[in-house]
């Protein structure tokens, strides 16, 4: 029974962190610990019970996990490769559209190397590095699942209709026009604007985006024209036309809101659903308590976008990841040196 303290404590920690701020990857890590530990203990309890029905139920997740670890990996590779083909055909041959293809090839190579095990042909001193490399791989695998769980949990945040501002995050223009991806963000903000307007005073929409080197006007100007064309009164829009990335979208918009209302206001931001969690992280870094509302994204675009989001989140925390990698590789190299000196 004492073992149940582990999932209980992990659940309490998860709730404490999540309720304080749902925009952190640690929320996904703690949630996964709770689910895994509670699941394992439930299966053990079912097998130790005298109820045949519970034992049958306990076998089902074991079978599902076994299938996922065998057939599921190969199915994932096929899905990623097919998705890459669809994405490239629909969105063009940009490097950012090859991420699912690269991941599919990477997983396939990992499977092949696991079967061949080329490490056994290397000198024994070098083989000592293998556990360190595998630990780093496991570290990023756990981090990936933590990110995905935190992203999933963040989707359940619902903004109240008491906002003073909605920040619409820019994503680039195409031939000085608002492209569909950006239009979805503005439309989501307009939808929220009308829903709040029906119950109280409407929020001010801040259109945030600067001018790119290949653009004749700022994103904010094009976005404002789009919103006004959709029926939003121009006096309920503000242009923020200096930002060049998501962090600056948040930071410069915060300055506008602070200048207008001081520190007493409610705000949210509008972006695509795949971008919600990372945008929330940038809002936290900028000192905003804002949460997001997400516009839907085409299903074929989602896998590639999520890979890009994860890479961006890793880069955001590169110092912490660099320390972990440095410690592991340092210990591995020390093991190689000791093996070499005392062989």
GROMACS .gro file of C-alpha atoms in nm:
model
  343
    1UNK     CA    1   0.000   0.000   0.000
    2UNK     CA    2   0.293   0.233   0.067
    3UNK     CA    3   0.379   0.218  -0.304
    4UNK     CA    4   0.058   0.411  -0.377
    5UNK     CA    5   0.215   0.711  -0.209
    6UNK     CA    6   0.428   0.755  -0.523
    7UNK     CA    7   0.139   0.821  -0.768
    8UNK     CA    8  -0.049   1.019  -0.502
    9UNK     CA    9   0.250   1.248  -0.441
   10UNK     CA   10   0.316   1.284  -0.815
   11UNK     CA   11  -0.052   1.375  -0.868
   12UNK     CA   12  -0.041   1.638  -0.593
   13UNK     CA   13   0.281   1.782  -0.733
   14UNK     CA   14   0.132   1.790  -1.083
   15UNK     CA   15  -0.179   1.974  -0.961
   16UNK     CA   16   0.033   2.222  -0.764
   17UNK     CA   17   0.254   2.305  -1.063
   18UNK     CA   18  -0.029   2.299  -1.318
   19UNK     CA   19  -0.265   2.523  -1.122
   20UNK     CA   20   0.016   2.771  -1.060
   21UNK     CA   21   0.114   2.786  -1.428
   22UNK     CA   22   0.005   2.540  -1.700
   23UNK     CA   23   0.270   2.674  -1.942
   24UNK     CA   24   0.557   2.456  -1.817
   25UNK     CA   25   0.698   2.127  -1.950
   26UNK     CA   26   0.736   1.990  -1.598
   27UNK     CA   27   0.356   1.960  -1.585
   28UNK     CA   28   0.370   1.696  -1.857
   29UNK     CA   29   0.657   1.516  -1.682
   30UNK     CA   30   0.470   1.494  -1.350
   31UNK     CA   31   0.146   1.393  -1.523
   32UNK     CA   32   0.326   1.111  -1.706
   33UNK     CA   33   0.482   0.988  -1.381
   34UNK     CA   34   0.140   0.980  -1.219
   35UNK     CA   35  -0.023   0.795  -1.510
   36UNK     CA   36   0.258   0.539  -1.546
   37UNK     CA   37   0.299   0.468  -1.174
   38UNK     CA   38  -0.076   0.447  -1.113
   39UNK     CA   39  -0.117   0.223  -1.417
   40UNK     CA   40   0.162  -0.017  -1.314
   41UNK     CA   41   0.036  -0.043  -0.956
   42UNK     CA   42  -0.321  -0.099  -1.080
   43UNK     CA   43  -0.204  -0.387  -1.303
   44UNK     CA   44  -0.008  -0.543  -1.015
   45UNK     CA   45  -0.309  -0.510  -0.784
   46UNK     CA   46  -0.534  -0.669  -1.046
   47UNK     CA   47  -0.307  -0.974  -1.083
   48UNK     CA   48  -0.284  -1.011  -0.705
   49UNK     CA   49  -0.660  -1.001  -0.665
   50UNK     CA   50  -0.893  -1.301  -0.674
   51UNK     CA   51  -1.109  -1.148  -0.948
   52UNK     CA   52  -1.060  -1.310  -1.293
   53UNK     CA   53  -1.232  -1.013  -1.458
   54UNK     CA   54  -0.972  -0.771  -1.317
   55UNK     CA   55  -0.690  -0.995  -1.436
   56UNK     CA   56  -0.833  -0.993  -1.788
   57UNK     CA   57  -0.859  -0.616  -1.779
   58UNK     CA   58  -0.496  -0.596  -1.665
   59UNK     CA   59  -0.380  -0.803  -1.962
   60UNK     CA   60  -0.532  -0.557  -2.216
   61UNK     CA   61  -0.290  -0.264  -2.152
   62UNK     CA   62   0.004  -0.507  -2.147
   63UNK     CA   63  -0.095  -0.633  -2.493
   64UNK     CA   64  -0.145  -0.279  -2.621
   65UNK     CA   65   0.198  -0.172  -2.496
   66UNK     CA   66   0.361  -0.479  -2.652
   67UNK     CA   67   0.194  -0.403  -2.986
   68UNK     CA   68   0.300  -0.039  -2.969
   69UNK     CA   69   0.662  -0.134  -2.897
   70UNK     CA   70   0.675  -0.372  -3.193
   71UNK     CA   71   0.433  -0.301  -3.477
   72UNK     CA   72   0.361   0.052  -3.357
   73UNK     CA   73   0.715   0.176  -3.423
   74UNK     CA   74   0.708   0.054  -3.784
   75UNK     CA   75   0.360   0.199  -3.831
   76UNK     CA   76   0.488   0.534  -3.701
   77UNK     CA   77   0.768   0.533  -3.961
   78UNK     CA   78   0.518   0.463  -4.242
   79UNK     CA   79   0.280   0.735  -4.120
   80UNK     CA   80   0.563   0.991  -4.098
   81UNK     CA   81   0.689   0.913  -4.448
   82UNK     CA   82   0.337   0.931  -4.597
   83UNK     CA   83   0.269   1.255  -4.411
   84UNK     CA   84   0.593   1.404  -4.544
   85UNK     CA   85   0.485   1.324  -4.899
   86UNK     CA   86   0.145   1.492  -4.850
   87UNK     CA   87   0.294   1.795  -4.677
   88UNK     CA   88   0.561   1.857  -4.939
   89UNK     CA   89   0.303   1.824  -5.217
   90UNK     CA   90   0.066   2.071  -5.051
   91UNK     CA   91   0.309   2.317  -4.890
   92UNK     CA   92   0.616   2.306  -5.116
   93UNK     CA   93   0.978   2.197  -5.088
   94UNK     CA   94   1.093   2.411  -4.797
   95UNK     CA   95   1.340   2.264  -4.546
   96UNK     CA   96   1.090   2.314  -4.262
   97UNK     CA   97   0.849   2.083  -4.447
   98UNK     CA   98   1.097   1.794  -4.444
   99UNK     CA   99   1.094   1.741  -4.067
  100UNK     CA  100   0.853   1.445  -4.069
  101UNK     CA  101   1.057   1.286  -4.350
  102UNK     CA  102   1.381   1.331  -4.154
  103UNK     CA  103   1.224   1.196  -3.834
  104UNK     CA  104   1.086   0.891  -4.018
  105UNK     CA  105   1.426   0.818  -4.171
  106UNK     CA  106   1.593   0.875  -3.832
  107UNK     CA  107   1.365   0.625  -3.653
  108UNK     CA  108   1.420   0.372  -3.934
  109UNK     CA  109   1.799   0.408  -3.904
  110UNK     CA  110   1.773   0.370  -3.526
  111UNK     CA  111   1.580   0.043  -3.570
  112UNK     CA  112   1.841  -0.086  -3.816
  113UNK     CA  113   2.132   0.011  -3.590
  114UNK     CA  114   1.959  -0.153  -3.291
  115UNK     CA  115   1.934  -0.478  -3.488
  116UNK     CA  116   2.290  -0.467  -3.630
  117UNK     CA  117   2.448  -0.330  -3.309
  118UNK     CA  118   2.763  -0.189  -3.476
  119UNK     CA  119   2.892  -0.085  -3.133
  120UNK     CA  120   3.016  -0.441  -3.075
  121UNK     CA  121   3.274  -0.400  -3.351
  122UNK     CA  122   3.434  -0.095  -3.188
  123UNK     CA  123   3.718  -0.103  -2.930
  124UNK     CA  124   3.608  -0.174  -2.572
  125UNK     CA  125   3.719   0.173  -2.463
  126UNK     CA  126   3.479   0.332  -2.710
  127UNK     CA  127   3.197   0.094  -2.616
  128UNK     CA  128   3.186   0.263  -2.275
  129UNK     CA  129   3.042   0.570  -2.451
  130UNK     CA  130   2.739   0.370  -2.566
  131UNK     CA  131   2.547   0.378  -2.233
  132UNK     CA  132   2.601   0.755  -2.217
  133UNK     CA  133   2.468   0.805  -2.569
  134UNK     CA  134   2.167   0.585  -2.490
  135UNK     CA  135   2.102   0.782  -2.170
  136UNK     CA  136   2.099   1.106  -2.369
  137UNK     CA  137   1.855   0.947  -2.615
  138UNK     CA  138   1.633   0.832  -2.327
  139UNK     CA  139   1.655   1.179  -2.170
  140UNK     CA  140   1.524   1.347  -2.485
  141UNK     CA  141   1.259   1.077  -2.531
  142UNK     CA  142   1.125   1.147  -2.180
  143UNK     CA  143   1.148   1.520  -2.251
  144UNK     CA  144   0.954   1.476  -2.575
  145UNK     CA  145   0.671   1.288  -2.404
  146UNK     CA  146   0.668   1.550  -2.127
  147UNK     CA  147   0.634   1.823  -2.389
  148UNK     CA  148   0.353   1.639  -2.572
  149UNK     CA  149   0.162   1.579  -2.248
  150UNK     CA  150   0.207   1.942  -2.135
  151UNK     CA  151   0.091   2.058  -2.479
  152UNK     CA  152  -0.215   1.830  -2.459
  153UNK     CA  153  -0.306   1.946  -2.109
  154UNK     CA  154  -0.270   2.311  -2.208
  155UNK     CA  155  -0.542   2.270  -2.469
  156UNK     CA  156  -0.797   2.241  -2.185
  157UNK     CA  157  -0.745   2.602  -2.076
  158UNK     CA  158  -1.057   2.803  -2.147
  159UNK     CA  159  -1.040   3.181  -2.146
  160UNK     CA  160  -1.317   3.376  -1.977
  161UNK     CA  161  -1.512   3.648  -2.153
  162UNK     CA  162  -1.365   3.924  -1.940
  163UNK     CA  163  -1.061   4.016  -2.148
  164UNK     CA  164  -0.939   4.368  -2.209
  165UNK     CA  165  -0.704   4.268  -2.491
  166UNK     CA  166  -0.651   3.993  -2.747
  167UNK     CA  167  -0.300   3.969  -2.894
  168UNK     CA  168  -0.297   3.816  -3.242
  169UNK     CA  169   0.048   3.674  -3.316
  170UNK     CA  170   0.189   3.734  -3.663
  171UNK     CA  171   0.326   3.453  -3.878
  172UNK     CA  172   0.438   3.627  -4.198
  173UNK     CA  173   0.270   3.764  -4.510
  174UNK     CA  174   0.266   3.618  -4.860
  175UNK     CA  175   0.292   3.881  -5.133
  176UNK     CA  176   0.184   4.142  -4.875
  177UNK     CA  177  -0.140   3.952  -4.814
  178UNK     CA  178  -0.263   3.769  -4.505
  179UNK     CA  179  -0.215   3.395  -4.578
  180UNK     CA  180  -0.461   3.126  -4.456
  181UNK     CA  181  -0.249   3.031  -4.152
  182UNK     CA  182  -0.245   3.390  -4.025
  183UNK     CA  183  -0.608   3.446  -4.126
  184UNK     CA  184  -0.707   3.157  -3.898
  185UNK     CA  185  -0.543   3.334  -3.604
  186UNK     CA  186  -0.724   3.660  -3.676
  187UNK     CA  187  -1.054   3.479  -3.731
  188UNK     CA  188  -1.016   3.306  -3.394
  189UNK     CA  189  -0.967   3.643  -3.225
  190UNK     CA  190  -1.269   3.788  -3.410
  191UNK     CA  191  -1.479   3.490  -3.300
  192UNK     CA  192  -1.381   3.550  -2.936
  193UNK     CA  193  -1.440   3.924  -2.979
  194UNK     CA  194  -1.802   3.867  -3.087
  195UNK     CA  195  -1.869   3.610  -2.813
  196UNK     CA  196  -1.745   3.849  -2.545
  197UNK     CA  197  -1.928   4.140  -2.706
  198UNK     CA  198  -2.254   3.947  -2.660
  199UNK     CA  199  -2.211   3.934  -2.282
  200UNK     CA  200  -2.000   4.239  -2.192
  201UNK     CA  201  -1.779   4.506  -2.347
  202UNK     CA  202  -1.563   4.378  -2.633
  203UNK     CA  203  -1.182   4.351  -2.604
  204UNK     CA  204  -0.926   4.551  -2.800
  205UNK     CA  205  -0.746   4.340  -3.060
  206UNK     CA  206  -0.371   4.398  -3.081
  207UNK     CA  207  -0.239   4.291  -3.423
  208UNK     CA  208   0.126   4.204  -3.359
  209UNK     CA  209   0.387   4.167  -3.631
  210UNK     CA  210   0.666   4.374  -3.780
  211UNK     CA  211   0.782   4.427  -4.137
  212UNK     CA  212   0.991   4.154  -4.297
  213UNK     CA  213   1.280   4.225  -4.532
  214UNK     CA  214   1.076   4.096  -4.826
  215UNK     CA  215   0.754   4.281  -4.734
  216UNK     CA  216   0.630   4.625  -4.836
  217UNK     CA  217   0.416   4.670  -4.525
  218UNK     CA  218   0.415   4.539  -4.171
  219UNK     CA  219   0.218   4.231  -4.072
  220UNK     CA  220   0.028   4.444  -3.822
  221UNK     CA  221  -0.097   4.675  -4.096
  222UNK     CA  222  -0.213   4.388  -4.318
  223UNK     CA  223  -0.369   4.212  -4.018
  224UNK     CA  224  -0.554   4.525  -3.911
  225UNK     CA  225  -0.692   4.574  -4.263
  226UNK     CA  226  -0.809   4.211  -4.261
  227UNK     CA  227  -0.981   4.247  -3.920
  228UNK     CA  228  -1.152   4.573  -4.017
  229UNK     CA  229  -1.268   4.415  -4.343
  230UNK     CA  230  -1.425   4.139  -4.131
  231UNK     CA  231  -1.632   4.393  -3.937
  232UNK     CA  232  -1.414   4.483  -3.638
  233UNK     CA  233  -1.432   4.860  -3.567
  234UNK     CA  234  -1.090   5.015  -3.625
  235UNK     CA  235  -1.103   5.185  -3.285
  236UNK     CA  236  -1.101   4.836  -3.129
  237UNK     CA  237  -0.775   4.746  -3.302
  238UNK     CA  238  -0.415   4.844  -3.227
  239UNK     CA  239  -0.111   4.781  -3.444
  240UNK     CA  240   0.210   4.652  -3.288
  241UNK     CA  241   0.447   4.668  -3.586
  242UNK     CA  242   0.796   4.634  -3.435
  243UNK     CA  243   0.816   4.267  -3.334
  244UNK     CA  244   1.009   4.005  -3.532
  245UNK     CA  245   0.934   3.688  -3.333
  246UNK     CA  246   0.687   3.544  -3.083
  247UNK     CA  247   0.876   3.666  -2.777
  248UNK     CA  248   0.877   4.021  -2.913
  249UNK     CA  249   0.507   3.986  -3.002
  250UNK     CA  250   0.442   3.930  -2.632
  251UNK     CA  251   0.694   4.180  -2.498
  252UNK     CA  252   0.598   4.474  -2.722
  253UNK     CA  253   0.226   4.403  -2.685
  254UNK     CA  254   0.272   4.401  -2.308
  255UNK     CA  255   0.425   4.749  -2.329
  256UNK     CA  256   0.122   4.875  -2.523
  257UNK     CA  257  -0.119   4.725  -2.270
  258UNK     CA  258   0.083   4.856  -1.974
  259UNK     CA  259   0.080   5.206  -2.125
  260UNK     CA  260  -0.298   5.193  -2.169
  261UNK     CA  261  -0.409   5.017  -1.848
  262UNK     CA  262  -0.112   5.001  -1.614
  263UNK     CA  263  -0.081   4.655  -1.463
  264UNK     CA  264  -0.452   4.594  -1.411
  265UNK     CA  265  -0.593   4.418  -1.719
  266UNK     CA  266  -0.682   4.077  -1.857
  267UNK     CA  267  -0.540   3.956  -2.185
  268UNK     CA  268  -0.519   3.648  -2.403
  269UNK     CA  269  -0.340   3.570  -2.728
  270UNK     CA  270  -0.459   3.406  -3.049
  271UNK     CA  271  -0.246   3.168  -3.253
  272UNK     CA  272  -0.271   2.826  -3.418
  273UNK     CA  273  -0.339   2.535  -3.186
  274UNK     CA  274  -0.001   2.369  -3.252
  275UNK     CA  275   0.172   2.692  -3.143
  276UNK     CA  276  -0.032   2.750  -2.826
  277UNK     CA  277   0.196   2.592  -2.568
  278UNK     CA  278   0.522   2.749  -2.688
  279UNK     CA  279   0.353   3.087  -2.727
  280UNK     CA  280   0.234   3.053  -2.367
  281UNK     CA  281   0.594   2.990  -2.260
  282UNK     CA  282   0.702   3.310  -2.435
  283UNK     CA  283   0.415   3.499  -2.269
  284UNK     CA  284   0.544   3.382  -1.931
  285UNK     CA  285   0.898   3.495  -2.020
  286UNK     CA  286   0.761   3.836  -2.121
  287UNK     CA  287   0.589   3.871  -1.783
  288UNK     CA  288   0.235   3.813  -1.908
  289UNK     CA  289  -0.018   3.591  -1.734
  290UNK     CA  290  -0.196   3.554  -2.068
  291UNK     CA  291  -0.318   3.220  -2.199
  292UNK     CA  292  -0.405   3.135  -2.556
  293UNK     CA  293  -0.693   3.048  -2.784
  294UNK     CA  294  -0.600   2.822  -3.072
  295UNK     CA  295  -0.718   2.821  -3.432
  296UNK     CA  296  -0.756   2.480  -3.592
  297UNK     CA  297  -0.480   2.351  -3.820
  298UNK     CA  298  -0.511   2.109  -4.110
  299UNK     CA  299  -0.445   1.752  -3.989
  300UNK     CA  300  -0.171   1.688  -4.245
  301UNK     CA  301   0.020   1.995  -4.120
  302UNK     CA  302   0.007   1.902  -3.751
  303UNK     CA  303   0.286   1.636  -3.723
  304UNK     CA  304   0.547   1.852  -3.895
  305UNK     CA  305   0.439   2.157  -3.694
  306UNK     CA  306   0.467   1.968  -3.365
  307UNK     CA  307   0.820   1.852  -3.449
  308UNK     CA  308   0.914   2.212  -3.521
  309UNK     CA  309   0.754   2.324  -3.195
  310UNK     CA  310   0.945   2.064  -2.994
  311UNK     CA  311   1.276   2.163  -3.152
  312UNK     CA  312   1.200   2.527  -3.072
  313UNK     CA  313   1.120   2.440  -2.708
  314UNK     CA  314   1.447   2.244  -2.680
  315UNK     CA  315   1.634   2.549  -2.812
  316UNK     CA  316   1.452   2.769  -2.559
  317UNK     CA  317   1.595   2.547  -2.282
  318UNK     CA  318   1.930   2.481  -2.450
  319UNK     CA  319   2.129   2.576  -2.139
  320UNK     CA  320   1.962   2.311  -1.922
  321UNK     CA  321   1.985   2.043  -2.193
  322UNK     CA  322   2.347   2.138  -2.260
  323UNK     CA  323   2.434   2.087  -1.891
  324UNK     CA  324   2.274   1.740  -1.889
  325UNK     CA  325   2.449   1.637  -2.212
  326UNK     CA  326   2.781   1.778  -2.088
  327UNK     CA  327   2.761   1.588  -1.757
  328UNK     CA  328   2.670   1.258  -1.925
  329UNK     CA  329   2.938   1.286  -2.194
  330UNK     CA  330   3.193   1.401  -1.935
  331UNK     CA  331   3.127   1.094  -1.717
  332UNK     CA  332   3.139   0.869  -2.025
  333UNK     CA  333   3.474   1.014  -2.134
  334UNK     CA  334   3.608   0.969  -1.782
  335UNK     CA  335   3.506   0.604  -1.808
  336UNK     CA  336   3.693   0.573  -2.139
  337UNK     CA  337   4.003   0.733  -1.986
  338UNK     CA  338   3.994   0.504  -1.682
  339UNK     CA  339   3.949   0.200  -1.903
  340UNK     CA  340   4.243   0.309  -2.118
  341UNK     CA  341   4.475   0.378  -1.822
  342UNK     CA  342   4.399   0.062  -1.625
  343UNK     CA  343   4.347  -0.195  -1.898
   0.00000   0.00000   0.00000
